[in-house]
Amino acid sequence: MAARSSAVRAVRQLTTLARTRPQFVCQRAQCPQRQRLFSVSSALKEKKYTEDHEWIEASADGKTYTLGISEYAAKALGDVVYIELPQVDMEVSEGDAIGAVESVKSASDILTPVSGTVAEVNSELEQKPANINKDPEGDAWIAKITVSGEPSCKLMTSQEYTAFTEDA
């Protein structure tokens, strides 16, 4: 009986609180909108894929793109044993081969879908090239490129890329 009465008492307190709580109505002149803390929409930051099985992703500033190979490419290559990375500060043009990935099965060039300057490379891959097989679309990125313009080649969303690889 005591438990029931305490539950009833709690419900009464909540309903009384709800009725007596002041309602705040914001008038636009009184409450200016706060500036958003983020500057890039999720659509702009979404990973894009090329027909050559590379991916790129824009950074928050929109001036630097991270480049890597797709999971599909990593699986197709097999166990990666060597990677040739581009040089930092190297000028690249869209479609250029900026490096290579070699596996026990085959070798493949790394093509850049953007023009610009190589700002950073993932030098950890030189010591541990097999990391590409573990996380090709995450920690095993290949290079970061400061772009000189928007990519003009056809880039695909993840859904379009999945459909593209299923057709292959």
mmCIF file of C-alpha atoms in Angstrom:
data_model
loop_
_atom_site.group_PDB
_atom_site.id
_atom_site.type_symbol
_atom_site.label_atom_id
_atom_site.label_comp_id
_atom_site.label_asym_id
_atom_site.label_seq_id
_atom_site.Cartn_x
_atom_site.Cartn_y
_atom_site.Cartn_z
ATOM 1 C CA MET A 1 0.000 0.000 0.000
ATOM 2 C CA ALA A 2 2.856 2.383 0.836
ATOM 3 C CA ALA A 3 4.497 1.829 -2.559
ATOM 4 C CA ARG A 4 1.228 2.591 -4.323
ATOM 5 C CA SER A 5 0.675 5.825 -2.431
ATOM 6 C CA SER A 6 4.247 7.018 -3.103
ATOM 7 C CA ALA A 7 3.786 6.328 -6.829
ATOM 8 C CA VAL A 8 0.516 8.287 -6.816
ATOM 9 C CA ARG A 9 2.243 11.131 -4.970
ATOM 10 C CA ALA A 10 5.057 11.216 -7.564
ATOM 11 C CA VAL A 11 2.575 11.385 -10.453
ATOM 12 C CA ARG A 12 0.707 14.269 -8.762
ATOM 13 C CA GLN A 13 3.934 16.181 -8.276
ATOM 14 C CA LEU A 14 4.903 15.760 -11.930
ATOM 15 C CA THR A 15 1.513 16.890 -13.226
ATOM 16 C CA THR A 16 1.513 19.885 -10.859
ATOM 17 C CA LEU A 17 5.016 20.798 -12.020
ATOM 18 C CA ALA A 18 3.975 20.577 -15.653
ATOM 19 C CA ARG A 19 1.028 22.930 -15.072
ATOM 20 C CA THR A 20 3.006 25.495 -13.102
ATOM 21 C CA ARG A 21 6.176 25.548 -15.256
ATOM 22 C CA PRO A 22 6.421 28.878 -17.105
ATOM 23 C CA GLN A 23 6.290 28.635 -20.879
ATOM 24 C CA PHE A 24 8.975 30.596 -22.690
ATOM 25 C CA VAL A 25 8.161 31.920 -26.112
ATOM 26 C CA CYS A 26 11.044 33.277 -28.107
ATOM 27 C CA GLN A 27 10.329 36.347 -30.180
ATOM 28 C CA ARG A 28 12.890 36.722 -33.004
ATOM 29 C CA ALA A 29 13.806 40.270 -31.961
ATOM 30 C CA GLN A 30 14.427 39.189 -28.374
ATOM 31 C CA CYS A 31 16.277 35.915 -29.070
ATOM 32 C CA PRO A 32 18.680 36.194 -31.990
ATOM 33 C CA GLN A 33 19.661 32.922 -33.589
ATOM 34 C CA ARG A 34 22.959 31.505 -32.427
ATOM 35 C CA GLN A 35 25.620 30.789 -34.975
ATOM 36 C CA ARG A 36 26.014 27.106 -35.787
ATOM 37 C CA LEU A 37 29.142 25.430 -34.495
ATOM 38 C CA PHE A 38 29.738 23.441 -37.664
ATOM 39 C CA SER A 39 30.370 24.751 -41.135
ATOM 40 C CA VAL A 40 30.154 21.757 -43.475
ATOM 41 C CA SER A 41 26.964 19.886 -44.153
ATOM 42 C CA SER A 42 27.009 16.102 -44.046
ATOM 43 C CA ALA A 43 26.375 15.972 -47.799
ATOM 44 C CA LEU A 44 29.614 17.852 -48.486
ATOM 45 C CA LYS A 45 31.584 15.748 -46.007
ATOM 46 C CA GLU A 46 30.274 12.465 -47.403
ATOM 47 C CA LYS A 47 32.836 10.107 -48.903
ATOM 48 C CA LYS A 48 32.835 10.031 -52.690
ATOM 49 C CA TYR A 49 34.183 7.242 -54.870
ATOM 50 C CA THR A 50 35.761 7.040 -58.313
ATOM 51 C CA GLU A 51 35.440 4.377 -60.996
ATOM 52 C CA ASP A 52 39.103 3.552 -60.277
ATOM 53 C CA HIS A 53 38.143 2.486 -56.720
ATOM 54 C CA GLU A 54 39.611 5.424 -54.808
ATOM 55 C CA TRP A 55 37.657 7.475 -52.291
ATOM 56 C CA ILE A 56 37.952 11.108 -51.272
ATOM 57 C CA GLU A 57 36.468 13.007 -48.397
ATOM 58 C CA ALA A 58 36.494 16.772 -47.863
ATOM 59 C CA SER A 59 37.839 18.154 -44.598
ATOM 60 C CA ALA A 60 35.862 20.626 -42.513
ATOM 61 C CA ASP A 61 37.514 23.600 -44.251
ATOM 62 C CA GLY A 62 36.622 22.213 -47.703
ATOM 63 C CA LYS A 63 40.140 22.922 -49.007
ATOM 64 C CA THR A 64 41.780 19.603 -48.182
ATOM 65 C CA TYR A 65 40.644 16.182 -49.339
ATOM 66 C CA THR A 66 41.686 12.860 -47.832
ATOM 67 C CA LEU A 67 42.365 10.142 -50.419
ATOM 68 C CA GLY A 68 42.416 6.370 -50.066
ATOM 69 C CA ILE A 69 41.446 3.130 -51.782
ATOM 70 C CA SER A 70 38.038 1.563 -51.298
ATOM 71 C CA GLU A 71 37.281 -1.605 -49.364
ATOM 72 C CA TYR A 72 36.332 -3.230 -52.658
ATOM 73 C CA ALA A 73 39.810 -2.467 -54.077
ATOM 74 C CA ALA A 74 41.549 -3.689 -50.922
ATOM 75 C CA LYS A 75 39.688 -7.004 -51.095
ATOM 76 C CA ALA A 76 40.385 -7.346 -54.819
ATOM 77 C CA LEU A 77 44.108 -6.703 -54.297
ATOM 78 C CA GLY A 78 44.502 -9.257 -51.534
ATOM 79 C CA ASP A 79 47.284 -8.989 -48.967
ATOM 80 C CA VAL A 80 49.093 -5.687 -49.530
ATOM 81 C CA VAL A 81 52.871 -6.033 -49.169
ATOM 82 C CA TYR A 82 54.162 -2.648 -50.390
ATOM 83 C CA ILE A 83 52.883 0.861 -50.933
ATOM 84 C CA GLU A 84 54.506 3.738 -52.771
ATOM 85 C CA LEU A 85 53.302 7.053 -51.350
ATOM 86 C CA PRO A 86 53.482 10.453 -53.044
ATOM 87 C CA GLN A 87 55.922 13.119 -51.876
ATOM 88 C CA VAL A 88 54.669 15.933 -49.631
ATOM 89 C CA ASP A 89 54.380 19.267 -51.529
ATOM 90 C CA MET A 90 54.119 17.399 -54.845
ATOM 91 C CA GLU A 91 51.846 19.158 -57.367
ATOM 92 C CA VAL A 92 49.237 16.754 -58.769
ATOM 93 C CA SER A 93 46.640 17.009 -61.499
ATOM 94 C CA GLU A 94 43.342 15.208 -61.679
ATOM 95 C CA GLY A 95 43.874 11.668 -63.006
ATOM 96 C CA ASP A 96 47.613 11.530 -62.186
ATOM 97 C CA ALA A 97 49.139 8.382 -60.710
ATOM 98 C CA ILE A 98 50.519 9.544 -57.364
ATOM 99 C CA GLY A 99 51.627 6.184 -56.007
ATOM 100 C CA ALA A 100 51.091 2.447 -56.174
ATOM 101 C CA VAL A 101 49.828 -0.426 -54.073
ATOM 102 C CA GLU A 102 51.389 -3.869 -54.520
ATOM 103 C CA SER A 103 49.937 -7.089 -53.188
ATOM 104 C CA VAL A 104 50.716 -10.768 -53.469
ATOM 105 C CA LYS A 105 48.238 -10.914 -56.378
ATOM 106 C CA SER A 106 48.875 -7.722 -58.342
ATOM 107 C CA ALA A 107 49.852 -4.056 -58.357
ATOM 108 C CA SER A 108 47.700 -1.017 -58.920
ATOM 109 C CA ASP A 109 48.346 2.699 -59.377
ATOM 110 C CA ILE A 110 46.773 5.206 -57.005
ATOM 111 C CA LEU A 111 45.063 7.871 -59.103
ATOM 112 C CA THR A 112 44.018 11.245 -57.750
ATOM 113 C CA PRO A 113 40.550 12.551 -58.625
ATOM 114 C CA VAL A 114 41.522 16.122 -57.616
ATOM 115 C CA SER A 115 44.193 18.634 -58.598
ATOM 116 C CA GLY A 116 46.301 20.366 -55.996
ATOM 117 C CA THR A 117 49.259 19.866 -53.682
ATOM 118 C CA VAL A 118 49.960 16.850 -51.489
ATOM 119 C CA ALA A 119 49.794 18.239 -47.949
ATOM 120 C CA GLU A 120 50.349 15.063 -45.954
ATOM 121 C CA VAL A 121 50.893 11.342 -46.460
ATOM 122 C CA ASN A 122 50.131 8.412 -44.165
ATOM 123 C CA SER A 123 53.758 7.365 -43.611
ATOM 124 C CA GLU A 124 52.635 4.606 -41.236
ATOM 125 C CA LEU A 125 51.630 2.641 -44.346
ATOM 126 C CA GLU A 126 55.278 2.429 -45.442
ATOM 127 C CA GLN A 127 56.108 0.376 -42.329
ATOM 128 C CA LYS A 128 52.766 -1.455 -42.183
ATOM 129 C CA PRO A 129 51.269 -1.682 -45.704
ATOM 130 C CA ALA A 130 48.922 -4.472 -44.540
ATOM 131 C CA ASN A 131 46.915 -1.815 -42.646
ATOM 132 C CA ILE A 132 45.227 -1.097 -45.969
ATOM 133 C CA ASN A 133 43.581 -4.509 -45.725
ATOM 134 C CA LYS A 134 42.402 -3.811 -42.158
ATOM 135 C CA ASP A 135 40.843 -0.342 -42.557
ATOM 136 C CA PRO A 136 41.116 0.994 -46.131
ATOM 137 C CA GLU A 137 38.421 3.634 -45.693
ATOM 138 C CA GLY A 138 39.522 4.808 -42.266
ATOM 139 C CA ASP A 139 42.948 4.901 -40.635
ATOM 140 C CA ALA A 140 44.661 3.566 -43.778
ATOM 141 C CA TRP A 141 44.094 6.721 -45.835
ATOM 142 C CA ILE A 142 46.889 7.417 -48.296
ATOM 143 C CA ALA A 143 47.278 11.180 -48.733
ATOM 144 C CA LYS A 144 45.718 14.529 -47.942
ATOM 145 C CA ILE A 145 45.609 16.933 -50.864
ATOM 146 C CA THR A 146 45.040 20.682 -50.694
ATOM 147 C CA VAL A 147 42.859 21.221 -53.741
ATOM 148 C CA SER A 148 43.177 23.960 -56.326
ATOM 149 C CA GLY A 149 39.628 23.447 -57.636
ATOM 150 C CA GLU A 150 36.583 21.241 -57.411
ATOM 151 C CA PRO A 151 36.891 17.733 -58.890
ATOM 152 C CA SER A 152 35.513 17.570 -62.420
ATOM 153 C CA CYS A 153 35.521 13.782 -62.782
ATOM 154 C CA LYS A 154 32.440 11.722 -61.974
ATOM 155 C CA LEU A 155 32.316 10.974 -58.267
ATOM 156 C CA MET A 156 29.823 8.504 -56.830
ATOM 157 C CA THR A 157 28.031 8.345 -53.502
ATOM 158 C CA SER A 158 28.442 5.183 -51.451
ATOM 159 C CA GLN A 159 25.117 3.849 -52.775
ATOM 160 C CA GLU A 160 26.098 4.539 -56.385
ATOM 161 C CA TYR A 161 29.527 2.974 -55.809
ATOM 162 C CA THR A 162 27.993 -0.147 -54.255
ATOM 163 C CA ALA A 163 25.738 -0.512 -57.309
ATOM 164 C CA PHE A 164 28.763 0.087 -59.584
ATOM 165 C CA THR A 165 30.810 -2.657 -57.907
ATOM 166 C CA GLU A 166 27.900 -5.106 -57.913
ATOM 167 C CA ASP A 167 27.563 -4.654 -61.688
ATOM 168 C CA ALA A 168 31.275 -5.343 -62.214
#
